Coordinates of C-alpha atoms in Angstrom, one line a residue:
Chain A
M26 CA 61.3 -14.2 138.9
Q27 CA 63.1 -11.6 140.6
S28 CA 62.7 -8.3 139.6
H29 CA 66.1 -7.2 139.8
L30 CA 68.5 -9.9 139.0
E31 CA 72.4 -10.1 139.4
D32 CA 73.9 -10.6 136.1
L33 CA 75.9 -13.5 136.7
Y34 CA 77.6 -13.0 133.4
P35 CA 78.8 -9.3 133.0
T36 CA 79.7 -9.6 129.0
R37 CA 80.8 -6.5 126.6
I38 CA 81.9 -4.4 129.7
S39 CA 85.8 -5.4 130.3
P40 CA 88.3 -3.9 127.8
E41 CA 90.2 -7.3 128.1
P42 CA 88.6 -10.5 127.9
V43 CA 87.8 -12.5 131.1
W44 CA 87.2 -16.3 131.1
Q45 CA 84.7 -17.5 133.9
E46 CA 83.4 -20.7 134.8
R47 CA 79.8 -22.2 134.3
K48 CA 77.8 -21.8 137.1
V49 CA 74.9 -24.2 136.6
P50 CA 75.1 -27.9 135.4
V51 CA 75.2 -29.1 131.4
L52 CA 72.4 -31.7 132.2
Y53 CA 69.4 -32.1 134.8
P54 CA 69.3 -35.7 135.2
G55 CA 66.1 -37.8 136.8
Y56 CA 63.6 -35.9 135.5
S57 CA 62.5 -37.4 132.9
L58 CA 61.7 -41.5 133.1
P59 CA 62.1 -43.2 131.2
S60 CA 65.1 -41.5 129.4
P61 CA 65.0 -40.6 125.7
L62 CA 68.8 -40.8 125.6
S63 CA 71.2 -43.6 126.5
A64 CA 73.6 -43.3 129.7
E65 CA 76.7 -42.8 127.4
Q66 CA 74.5 -40.1 124.9
A67 CA 73.7 -38.5 128.1
R68 CA 77.2 -38.2 129.2
Q69 CA 78.4 -37.3 125.6
F70 CA 76.5 -34.4 125.9
E71 CA 77.5 -33.7 129.5
E72 CA 81.1 -33.5 128.5
E73 CA 81.1 -32.3 124.9
G74 CA 78.2 -30.2 125.1
F75 CA 76.8 -31.9 122.0
L76 CA 75.1 -34.8 120.4
V77 CA 73.9 -35.7 117.2
L78 CA 70.9 -38.5 117.0
P79 CA 70.8 -39.7 113.4
R80 CA 68.1 -39.9 111.3
I81 CA 65.6 -39.3 113.7
Y82 CA 63.4 -38.1 110.8
S83 CA 62.5 -40.8 107.6
E84 CA 63.5 -39.7 103.9
E85 CA 60.1 -38.9 103.7
E86 CA 59.5 -36.8 106.4
V87 CA 62.5 -34.7 105.3
A88 CA 61.0 -34.8 101.7
I89 CA 58.0 -33.1 103.3
F90 CA 60.1 -30.6 105.1
R91 CA 62.2 -29.7 102.0
V92 CA 59.3 -28.8 99.6
E93 CA 58.1 -26.5 102.6
V94 CA 61.2 -25.0 102.9
E95 CA 61.6 -24.3 99.3
R96 CA 58.3 -22.7 99.4
L97 CA 59.3 -20.4 102.2
R98 CA 62.4 -19.6 100.5
T99 CA 61.0 -18.5 97.4
D100 CA 57.9 -17.1 98.7
P101 CA 58.1 -13.2 97.7
E102 CA 56.2 -12.3 100.8
I103 CA 58.5 -14.5 103.2
R104 CA 61.6 -12.5 101.8
A105 CA 60.2 -9.4 102.2
S106 CA 59.4 -9.7 105.5
E107 CA 61.4 -8.2 108.6
K108 CA 61.6 -11.7 109.8
T109 CA 63.8 -13.0 107.0
I110 CA 67.3 -12.4 106.6
L111 CA 69.2 -12.3 103.5
E112 CA 73.2 -12.8 103.1
P113 CA 75.5 -10.1 103.5
Q114 CA 76.6 -9.1 99.8
G115 CA 73.9 -11.5 98.4
E116 CA 70.2 -11.3 97.8
A117 CA 69.8 -14.8 99.1
V118 CA 67.6 -16.0 101.6
R119 CA 70.0 -17.1 105.1
S120 CA 67.3 -17.3 107.7
V121 CA 63.5 -16.9 108.4
F122 CA 62.9 -16.2 112.0
A123 CA 59.8 -17.5 114.1
I124 CA 58.9 -20.7 112.1
H125 CA 57.4 -22.1 115.0
R126 CA 55.0 -19.5 115.7
D127 CA 53.9 -18.3 111.9
N128 CA 54.7 -22.0 110.0
P129 CA 52.1 -24.6 110.8
L130 CA 54.2 -27.7 109.8
F131 CA 57.6 -26.4 111.5
S132 CA 55.1 -25.4 114.4
R133 CA 54.2 -28.8 114.9
M134 CA 58.1 -29.8 114.8
A135 CA 58.7 -27.5 117.5
S136 CA 56.5 -29.8 120.3
D137 CA 57.7 -33.2 118.6
E138 CA 58.8 -35.5 121.1
R139 CA 61.5 -36.9 118.8
I140 CA 63.1 -33.1 119.7
A141 CA 61.3 -31.6 122.6
G142 CA 61.4 -34.6 124.6
V143 CA 65.0 -34.5 124.4
A144 CA 65.4 -30.7 125.1
S145 CA 62.9 -31.2 127.8
F146 CA 64.9 -33.9 129.4
L147 CA 68.8 -32.5 129.1
L148 CA 67.3 -29.4 130.5
G149 CA 65.3 -31.4 133.4
G150 CA 61.6 -29.9 133.1
D151 CA 59.3 -27.9 131.3
V152 CA 60.6 -25.7 128.4
Y153 CA 59.4 -23.1 125.8
I154 CA 61.0 -21.8 122.5
H155 CA 62.9 -18.7 122.8
Q156 CA 64.1 -18.7 119.3
S157 CA 63.3 -20.9 115.8
R158 CA 64.3 -20.2 112.4
L159 CA 65.1 -22.0 109.0
N160 CA 68.7 -21.5 108.3
Y161 CA 69.5 -21.8 104.2
K162 CA 73.2 -22.0 103.3
P163 CA 73.3 -21.8 99.9
G164 CA 75.5 -23.8 97.7
F165 CA 78.4 -21.8 95.8
T166 CA 78.1 -18.5 97.7
G167 CA 77.4 -19.4 101.4
K168 CA 79.6 -17.4 103.8
E169 CA 80.7 -18.3 107.0
F170 CA 79.3 -17.7 110.5
Y171 CA 82.1 -16.3 112.8
W172 CA 82.8 -18.5 116.2
H173 CA 80.1 -17.3 118.7
S174 CA 78.4 -18.7 122.1
D175 CA 74.6 -18.4 121.5
F176 CA 74.5 -17.9 125.5
E177 CA 76.9 -14.7 125.1
T178 CA 74.2 -13.2 122.8
W179 CA 71.0 -14.6 124.3
H180 CA 72.5 -12.9 127.5
A181 CA 73.8 -9.7 126.5
E182 CA 70.9 -8.9 123.9
D183 CA 67.7 -10.9 125.4
G184 CA 68.6 -10.7 129.1
M185 CA 68.5 -14.9 129.3
P186 CA 69.7 -15.0 133.1
D187 CA 71.7 -18.3 133.1
M188 CA 72.9 -21.6 130.5
R189 CA 69.6 -23.4 130.8
A190 CA 68.6 -23.5 126.8
V191 CA 70.0 -26.1 124.1
S192 CA 69.6 -25.5 121.0
C193 CA 68.1 -28.1 118.5
S194 CA 69.1 -28.1 114.7
I195 CA 67.7 -30.9 112.3
L196 CA 69.4 -31.2 109.1
L197 CA 67.5 -31.3 105.7
T198 CA 70.6 -31.9 103.7
D199 CA 73.6 -34.1 104.2
N200 CA 76.2 -32.2 106.3
T201 CA 80.1 -33.1 105.2
T202 CA 83.0 -31.7 105.8
Y203 CA 82.7 -30.0 102.9
N204 CA 79.8 -28.0 102.8
G205 CA 80.3 -25.3 105.4
P206 CA 79.2 -27.8 108.6
L207 CA 78.8 -26.7 111.9
M208 CA 82.1 -26.9 113.9
L209 CA 82.2 -26.9 117.6
I210 CA 84.9 -26.8 120.3
P211 CA 83.8 -29.8 122.8
G212 CA 84.2 -29.0 126.2
S213 CA 84.1 -25.0 125.4
H214 CA 80.4 -24.9 126.9
R215 CA 82.2 -24.9 130.6
H216 CA 83.7 -21.6 130.1
F217 CA 82.2 -18.3 129.8
I218 CA 84.4 -16.0 127.4
H219 CA 83.5 -12.3 128.2
C220 CA 83.4 -10.2 125.0
V221 CA 85.0 -6.8 124.7
G222 CA 82.9 -3.7 123.3
Q223 CA 79.7 -2.5 124.1
T224 CA 76.6 -3.6 122.2
P225 CA 75.1 -0.7 120.0
E226 CA 71.5 0.0 119.4
H227 CA 69.5 -2.3 116.7
H228 CA 72.2 -4.3 117.0
Y229 CA 70.3 -7.5 115.9
Q230 CA 69.5 -6.2 112.2
K231 CA 73.6 -6.3 111.4
S232 CA 74.5 -9.4 113.9
L233 CA 72.3 -11.6 112.2
R234 CA 73.9 -11.2 108.6
K235 CA 77.1 -10.6 109.7
Q236 CA 78.4 -10.7 113.6
E237 CA 80.9 -7.6 114.6
Y238 CA 80.1 -7.6 118.4
G239 CA 79.8 -10.4 120.9
V240 CA 82.8 -11.8 119.0
P241 CA 85.1 -13.6 121.0
D242 CA 89.2 -12.6 121.1
H243 CA 91.5 -14.4 119.0
A244 CA 93.6 -15.4 122.1
S245 CA 90.9 -17.0 124.2
L246 CA 89.4 -19.3 120.6
E247 CA 93.3 -20.5 120.4
K248 CA 93.5 -21.4 124.0
L249 CA 90.2 -23.5 123.2
A250 CA 91.0 -25.0 120.5
E251 CA 94.4 -25.7 121.1
R252 CA 92.7 -27.5 124.3
Y253 CA 89.8 -29.3 122.8
G254 CA 90.2 -29.1 119.4
I255 CA 87.7 -28.9 116.8
T256 CA 84.9 -31.2 116.0
E257 CA 83.1 -30.8 112.4
V258 CA 79.4 -32.2 112.3
S259 CA 78.7 -34.8 109.5
A260 CA 75.9 -36.3 109.4
P261 CA 72.9 -37.3 106.9
A262 CA 69.7 -35.5 106.4
G263 CA 67.2 -36.2 108.9
S264 CA 69.3 -36.0 112.1
A265 CA 69.1 -33.9 115.0
L266 CA 71.9 -31.9 116.3
F267 CA 71.7 -30.9 120.0
F268 CA 74.2 -28.4 121.4
D269 CA 74.7 -26.8 124.7
C270 CA 73.9 -22.9 124.6
N271 CA 77.3 -21.6 125.7
I272 CA 79.5 -24.1 123.3
M273 CA 81.7 -22.2 121.1
H274 CA 80.5 -22.6 117.3
G275 CA 80.6 -21.3 113.9
S276 CA 81.2 -22.6 110.6
N277 CA 83.3 -21.9 107.3
S278 CA 81.9 -20.9 103.8
N279 CA 80.3 -23.4 101.5
I280 CA 81.5 -23.1 97.6
T281 CA 80.3 -26.8 97.0
P282 CA 77.2 -27.0 94.7
F283 CA 75.6 -28.5 97.9
P284 CA 73.5 -26.4 99.7
R285 CA 73.2 -26.9 103.8
T286 CA 69.5 -26.4 104.9
N287 CA 68.8 -26.8 108.6
L288 CA 65.5 -25.9 111.0
F289 CA 66.8 -24.4 114.3
Y290 CA 64.9 -24.7 117.6
V291 CA 66.0 -23.0 121.0
Y292 CA 64.5 -24.7 123.5
N293 CA 64.7 -22.9 127.1
H294 CA 63.7 -23.9 130.4
T295 CA 60.8 -22.2 132.3
E296 CA 62.4 -21.1 135.0
N297 CA 65.2 -19.2 132.6
T298 CA 63.0 -16.9 130.9
V299 CA 64.8 -13.7 129.5
Q300 CA 64.3 -10.5 131.9
D301 CA 64.5 -6.7 130.9
S302 CA 66.2 -6.0 134.2
L303 CA 69.3 -7.5 132.7
L304 CA 69.5 -5.3 129.6
T305 CA 71.2 -2.0 129.1
R306 CA 69.4 -1.9 125.7
L307 CA 66.2 -2.2 123.9
P308 CA 65.4 -6.0 123.6
R309 CA 65.5 -7.4 120.4
P310 CA 62.2 -8.0 118.4
D311 CA 60.0 -10.6 119.8
F312 CA 60.7 -12.7 116.1
V313 CA 64.5 -13.0 117.5
A314 CA 63.6 -13.5 120.8
E315 CA 60.9 -14.9 122.8
S316 CA 59.7 -12.0 125.5
R317 CA 56.0 -13.0 126.2
N318 CA 54.7 -16.1 125.9
F319 CA 56.7 -18.6 128.4
S320 CA 53.9 -21.5 128.7
A321 CA 55.5 -24.4 128.7
L322 CA 55.4 -26.7 125.6
E323 CA 53.0 -29.3 125.3
I324 CA 55.2 -32.2 123.9
R325 CA 53.5 -35.0 121.6
P326 CA 54.4 -37.6 119.1
E327 CA 54.1 -36.0 115.8
R328 CA 54.2 -37.7 112.3
F329 CA 54.5 -36.2 109.1
V330 CA 53.7 -38.7 106.9
Chain B
M2 CA 107.6 -24.4 68.5
Q3 CA 105.1 -23.4 65.7
S4 CA 104.5 -19.6 65.6
H5 CA 100.8 -20.0 64.7
L6 CA 99.9 -22.8 67.1
E7 CA 96.0 -23.9 66.9
D8 CA 94.1 -23.1 70.1
L9 CA 92.7 -26.5 71.3
Y10 CA 91.0 -25.2 74.0
P11 CA 89.2 -22.1 73.1
T12 CA 87.8 -20.8 76.5
R13 CA 85.7 -17.9 77.2
I14 CA 84.6 -17.3 73.6
S15 CA 81.3 -19.6 73.6
P16 CA 78.0 -17.5 75.6
E17 CA 77.2 -20.7 76.8
P18 CA 79.3 -23.5 78.9
V19 CA 81.1 -26.0 76.5
W20 CA 82.5 -29.6 77.7
Q21 CA 85.5 -30.8 75.9
E22 CA 87.3 -34.0 76.4
R23 CA 91.3 -34.0 77.1
K24 CA 93.7 -34.3 74.4
V25 CA 97.1 -35.5 76.0
P26 CA 97.8 -38.2 78.4
V27 CA 97.5 -37.4 82.4
L28 CA 100.8 -39.8 82.7
Y29 CA 103.6 -40.0 80.7
P30 CA 104.7 -43.4 81.8
G31 CA 108.2 -45.3 81.3
Y32 CA 110.6 -42.0 81.3
S33 CA 112.2 -42.3 84.3
L34 CA 113.7 -45.4 85.7
P35 CA 113.3 -46.2 88.8
S36 CA 110.1 -44.5 88.8
P37 CA 109.8 -42.5 92.1
L38 CA 106.5 -44.0 92.5
S39 CA 104.7 -47.3 93.4
A40 CA 102.8 -48.6 90.3
E41 CA 99.6 -48.2 92.5
Q42 CA 100.4 -44.3 93.4
A43 CA 101.1 -43.7 89.8
R44 CA 97.6 -45.1 88.9
Q45 CA 95.9 -42.8 91.3
F46 CA 97.1 -39.8 90.0
E47 CA 96.3 -40.9 86.2
E48 CA 92.6 -42.0 87.6
E49 CA 91.9 -39.2 90.2
G50 CA 94.2 -36.7 88.8
F51 CA 96.2 -36.0 92.5
L52 CA 98.6 -37.8 94.5
V53 CA 99.4 -37.2 98.4
L54 CA 102.8 -37.9 99.6
P55 CA 102.9 -38.0 103.3
R56 CA 105.8 -36.6 105.4
I57 CA 108.4 -36.1 102.6
Y58 CA 110.1 -33.2 104.5
S59 CA 111.2 -34.1 108.0
E60 CA 109.9 -31.9 110.9
E61 CA 113.1 -30.2 111.1
E62 CA 113.0 -29.4 107.5
V63 CA 109.3 -28.0 108.0
A64 CA 110.8 -25.9 110.7
I65 CA 113.4 -24.4 108.7
F66 CA 110.8 -23.5 105.7
R67 CA 108.3 -21.9 108.4
V68 CA 110.7 -19.2 109.8
E69 CA 111.6 -18.2 106.6
V70 CA 108.6 -18.0 105.3
E71 CA 107.6 -16.1 108.5
R72 CA 110.2 -13.7 107.6
L73 CA 108.9 -13.1 104.1
R74 CA 105.3 -12.5 105.0
T75 CA 106.6 -10.0 108.0
D76 CA 109.0 -8.4 105.3
P77 CA 108.2 -4.8 104.5
E78 CA 109.8 -4.7 101.1
I79 CA 108.2 -8.3 100.4
R80 CA 104.9 -7.0 101.2
A81 CA 104.9 -3.8 99.6
S82 CA 106.5 -5.7 96.1
E83 CA 104.0 -6.2 93.1
K84 CA 105.3 -9.8 93.4
T85 CA 103.0 -9.9 96.7
I86 CA 99.0 -10.7 96.8
L87 CA 97.0 -9.5 99.8
E88 CA 93.7 -11.0 101.1
P89 CA 90.4 -8.9 99.7
Q90 CA 89.3 -6.6 102.1
G91 CA 92.3 -6.8 104.3
E92 CA 95.7 -6.0 104.8
A93 CA 97.2 -9.9 105.4
V94 CA 99.5 -11.6 102.7
R95 CA 98.0 -13.9 100.8
S96 CA 100.5 -15.2 98.3
V97 CA 104.2 -14.1 97.3
F98 CA 105.2 -15.1 93.7
A99 CA 108.2 -16.1 91.9
I100 CA 110.0 -17.6 94.8
H101 CA 111.7 -20.0 93.0
R102 CA 113.8 -17.1 91.5
D103 CA 113.8 -14.9 94.4
N104 CA 114.4 -16.7 97.3
P105 CA 117.3 -19.2 97.9
L106 CA 116.1 -21.6 100.1
F107 CA 112.8 -21.9 98.0
S108 CA 114.7 -22.2 94.8
R109 CA 116.7 -25.0 96.0
M110 CA 113.7 -26.7 96.9
A111 CA 112.1 -26.2 93.3
S112 CA 115.1 -28.5 91.9
D113 CA 114.5 -31.3 94.7
E114 CA 114.4 -34.5 93.4
R115 CA 112.1 -35.3 95.5
I116 CA 109.3 -33.3 94.7
A117 CA 111.0 -32.4 91.1
G118 CA 112.0 -35.9 90.1
V119 CA 108.3 -36.8 90.5
A120 CA 107.1 -33.9 88.3
S121 CA 109.6 -35.2 85.9
F122 CA 108.3 -38.7 86.1
L123 CA 104.6 -37.7 85.8
L124 CA 104.8 -35.2 82.7
G125 CA 107.7 -38.0 80.8
G126 CA 110.7 -35.4 80.6
D127 CA 112.2 -32.3 81.0
V128 CA 110.3 -29.5 83.2
Y129 CA 111.1 -26.2 84.2
I130 CA 108.9 -23.7 86.7
H131 CA 105.7 -22.1 85.1
Q132 CA 104.7 -20.3 88.3
S133 CA 105.8 -20.6 92.0
R134 CA 104.3 -19.0 95.4
L135 CA 104.4 -19.0 98.9
N136 CA 100.5 -19.4 100.0
Y137 CA 99.7 -17.8 103.3
K138 CA 95.6 -18.6 104.6
P139 CA 95.8 -16.9 107.8
G140 CA 93.8 -18.7 110.9
F141 CA 90.4 -16.8 111.7
T142 CA 89.8 -14.5 108.5
G143 CA 91.2 -16.7 105.7
K144 CA 89.0 -16.6 102.4
E145 CA 87.5 -19.2 99.9
F146 CA 89.2 -19.7 96.8
Y147 CA 86.3 -20.5 94.0
W148 CA 86.5 -23.4 91.7
H149 CA 88.5 -23.6 88.8
S150 CA 91.3 -25.5 86.5
D151 CA 94.6 -23.9 86.8
F152 CA 94.8 -24.9 82.9
E153 CA 91.9 -23.1 82.1
T154 CA 93.7 -19.7 83.5
W155 CA 97.3 -20.5 81.9
H156 CA 95.8 -21.3 78.8
A157 CA 93.8 -18.1 78.4
E158 CA 95.8 -16.0 80.2
D159 CA 99.6 -17.3 79.6
G160 CA 99.3 -19.0 76.4
M161 CA 100.0 -22.8 77.9
P162 CA 99.3 -24.9 74.9
D163 CA 98.5 -28.2 76.0
M164 CA 97.8 -30.0 79.5
R165 CA 101.4 -31.1 80.4
A166 CA 102.2 -29.4 83.6
V167 CA 101.2 -30.5 87.2
S168 CA 101.4 -28.4 90.4
C169 CA 103.0 -29.3 93.8
S170 CA 101.8 -28.3 97.2
I171 CA 104.3 -28.3 100.0
L172 CA 102.0 -28.4 102.9
L173 CA 104.0 -26.1 105.6
T174 CA 100.9 -26.7 108.4
D175 CA 98.8 -29.3 109.2
N176 CA 96.3 -29.5 106.3
T177 CA 93.0 -30.4 108.1
T178 CA 88.8 -30.7 106.8
Y179 CA 88.3 -27.4 108.8
N180 CA 91.0 -25.4 108.3
G181 CA 90.2 -24.4 104.3
P182 CA 91.9 -27.2 103.0
L183 CA 92.3 -28.1 98.9
M184 CA 89.2 -29.4 97.8
L185 CA 89.3 -31.6 94.3
I186 CA 86.6 -32.9 92.2
P187 CA 88.5 -36.5 91.2
G188 CA 88.3 -37.0 87.6
S189 CA 87.7 -33.8 86.8
H190 CA 91.1 -33.2 84.8
R191 CA 89.7 -35.0 82.1
H192 CA 87.3 -33.1 81.0
F193 CA 88.0 -29.1 80.2
I194 CA 85.2 -27.0 80.5
H195 CA 84.5 -23.5 78.6
C196 CA 84.4 -20.6 80.7
V197 CA 81.5 -17.9 79.6
G198 CA 82.9 -14.5 79.2
Q199 CA 86.0 -12.1 77.8
T200 CA 88.9 -11.7 79.9
P201 CA 89.6 -8.2 80.5
E202 CA 92.8 -6.3 80.7
H203 CA 95.1 -6.5 83.5
H204 CA 92.8 -8.9 85.1
Y205 CA 95.8 -10.7 87.0
Q206 CA 95.6 -7.8 89.5
K207 CA 92.2 -8.6 90.2
S208 CA 91.8 -12.5 90.1
L209 CA 94.9 -13.0 92.1
R210 CA 92.8 -11.7 95.3
K211 CA 89.2 -12.8 94.1
Q212 CA 88.1 -14.6 90.8
E213 CA 85.6 -13.1 88.4
Y214 CA 86.6 -14.5 85.2
G215 CA 87.9 -17.7 84.2
V216 CA 84.9 -19.0 86.6
P217 CA 83.2 -22.5 85.6
D218 CA 79.1 -22.2 85.6
H219 CA 77.0 -23.9 88.5
A220 CA 75.9 -26.6 86.3
S221 CA 79.3 -27.7 85.0
L222 CA 80.0 -27.9 88.6
E223 CA 77.0 -29.5 89.8
K224 CA 77.4 -32.2 87.1
L225 CA 81.3 -32.8 88.2
A226 CA 80.3 -32.8 91.6
E227 CA 77.6 -35.5 91.5
R228 CA 79.3 -37.5 89.1
Y229 CA 82.6 -37.3 90.9
G230 CA 82.3 -36.4 94.2
I231 CA 84.7 -33.9 96.2
T232 CA 87.6 -35.0 97.9
E233 CA 89.3 -33.0 100.7
V234 CA 93.0 -33.0 101.3
S235 CA 93.9 -33.6 105.1
A236 CA 97.5 -34.2 105.4
P237 CA 100.1 -33.5 107.7
A238 CA 102.9 -30.6 107.5
G239 CA 106.0 -31.8 105.3
S240 CA 103.5 -34.0 102.8
A241 CA 103.3 -32.9 99.2
L242 CA 100.0 -33.1 96.9
F243 CA 100.8 -33.2 93.5
F244 CA 97.8 -32.3 91.2
D245 CA 97.0 -32.4 87.7
C246 CA 97.0 -28.7 85.6
N247 CA 93.3 -29.4 84.8
I248 CA 91.7 -30.8 88.0
M249 CA 88.9 -28.8 89.2
H250 CA 89.7 -27.2 92.8
G251 CA 88.7 -24.9 95.3
S252 CA 88.6 -24.2 98.8
N253 CA 86.3 -22.8 101.7
S254 CA 87.5 -20.2 104.1
N255 CA 89.3 -20.7 107.0
I256 CA 87.5 -19.2 110.3
T257 CA 89.5 -21.9 112.7
P258 CA 92.6 -20.3 114.6
F259 CA 95.1 -22.5 112.4
P260 CA 96.8 -21.0 109.6
R261 CA 97.2 -23.1 106.0
T262 CA 100.4 -22.2 104.4
N263 CA 102.1 -23.8 101.7
L264 CA 104.4 -23.4 98.8
F265 CA 103.3 -24.1 95.6
Y266 CA 105.5 -24.7 92.5
V267 CA 104.1 -25.4 88.8
Y268 CA 106.0 -27.7 87.1
N269 CA 105.9 -27.2 82.8
H270 CA 107.1 -29.6 80.2
T271 CA 109.9 -28.1 78.0
E272 CA 107.8 -29.1 75.1
N273 CA 104.5 -27.0 76.4
T274 CA 106.2 -23.7 77.1
V275 CA 103.6 -20.8 76.7
Q276 CA 103.0 -19.5 73.5
D277 CA 102.2 -15.7 72.9
S278 CA 100.4 -16.4 69.7
L279 CA 97.8 -18.4 71.7
L280 CA 96.8 -15.1 73.3
T281 CA 94.4 -12.5 72.5
R282 CA 95.6 -9.9 75.4
L283 CA 99.0 -8.6 77.0
P284 CA 100.3 -11.6 78.7
R285 CA 100.3 -11.9 82.4
P286 CA 103.6 -10.5 84.2
D287 CA 106.6 -12.9 84.3
F288 CA 106.4 -13.2 88.1
V289 CA 103.3 -15.0 87.5
A290 CA 103.5 -16.7 84.6
E291 CA 107.0 -17.8 82.9
S292 CA 107.7 -16.4 79.9
R293 CA 111.4 -16.5 79.2
N294 CA 113.8 -18.8 80.7
F295 CA 112.2 -22.3 79.9
S296 CA 115.6 -24.2 80.4
A297 CA 115.1 -27.9 81.7
L298 CA 115.5 -27.8 85.6
E299 CA 118.8 -29.3 87.1
I300 CA 117.0 -32.1 89.3
R301 CA 118.9 -33.0 92.4
P302 CA 118.9 -34.1 95.9
E303 CA 118.6 -31.3 98.6
R304 CA 118.9 -31.7 102.1
F305 CA 117.9 -28.8 104.1
V306 CA 119.0 -29.7 107.7

């Protein structure tokens, strides 16, 4: 690790949006043998920046996860925790952070080879969890998440050097086109869009409820959407969605009665650990971005029933 | 017209939600010969409560309509008019009312047999415009419309006696599943869900921006959605969507760059004109609900290019 790493993606500095090309590969092939993905799946992830693996968890496993999610969502202690984020203008729980550390069940899941094995394959080596959370988008009142690149935030606010991280979302409810599913711009992961405006101190407390900084400009979003189109992720409960850390994504609100609940794990390569030297502000708290324990996950097959 | 019409759907009175069955037919067949719809189309409207007629306006016609829409949206006089509704927490124009009276182009469209002929067929006779408007759901910031039955509002706030009205929405931009399309619960038009809570005076000024009264309860919406499912209307610009006045519908927000613009005409049968005697409050203003001129539309073929 270098002590004065060069900032390869200097976002939130220029008064005008800047486009930059990605500097590292999307896929680091040849690492894991046998591959957990087909050649076609690997190619799709590389080109489009995301991949859905349908129903990798059984109905019985999903039922167990949902019971635990419901327990967390209604536990007054969890609700009062600083690691829990509520909906803007509401009291409903939106996210619970650091579930890979605090929750025994979801900690085991983080190491499960069905997801961690895929992350390690995509990133070409040892991985650790940069961030984990449970996302609960309730029925009737679920609000939108505006467009963003996760890497833009993790780079600017956590000091993540480069794009060698992948998110894995485990769907615990069916995701349809109408209950506020994740929307992705496939191909956008190859471009880094500098965001305009500086990051205020303690930004994370507000930004996890409603994004105001690190927001891409309208013209860039129009250009990306015109060029690549928009894909909505529709998949049944038990499916996993992997998406590149730099893909542009967001979601609309959810007025349907059907909640959208998922578990979210960010795998980062152990050679891409966050660097304080890249930050101009205080780092975000440890439950949002791992800043101490970068030891590689021990990946193993887990069974939950 | 009776001076003391019985209130057949006494909504906003009971402290608990009540379900009631529809009292009048959805379709009044046999009126118009030749029918503007196929037997299959008529059956679909009757069973599901809606019907899409793809591309009944040509690209050239849509281009003309869009120029006029853009002119209205940016005209400072229109913007300042009481007939114009802005987005909640924003300055963007959401709706412009009474376009069938105030705008020469959109007045001609109201009488065009491509839409008025269908409305007259569905309702079985002479029709007039109860309400018209231009809806502009902008890209990036378009907000949701919560679930509602239009008839519930028109009955409670305008005094419309029964369900012999149909809405026609003309899509001026492509509607996809991701830019906040209309969501419908097909089959819900056969049930009248009483809403809980009374209507405040001058409710319309707020309700057209954000609905707070006349809102169906969660349990009823869950029951409807479980029983009938949810359908999103995806259709290209130039298409017309007809939907029954009592169908439960709403839409999610739109963070995509793609605006969703439509023209909206409510056709009411001339034997179903609004009755002051059904109201417990002052009626809404005339630009929201026609209260004087109930003369039948002269339906004619219009050409706009």
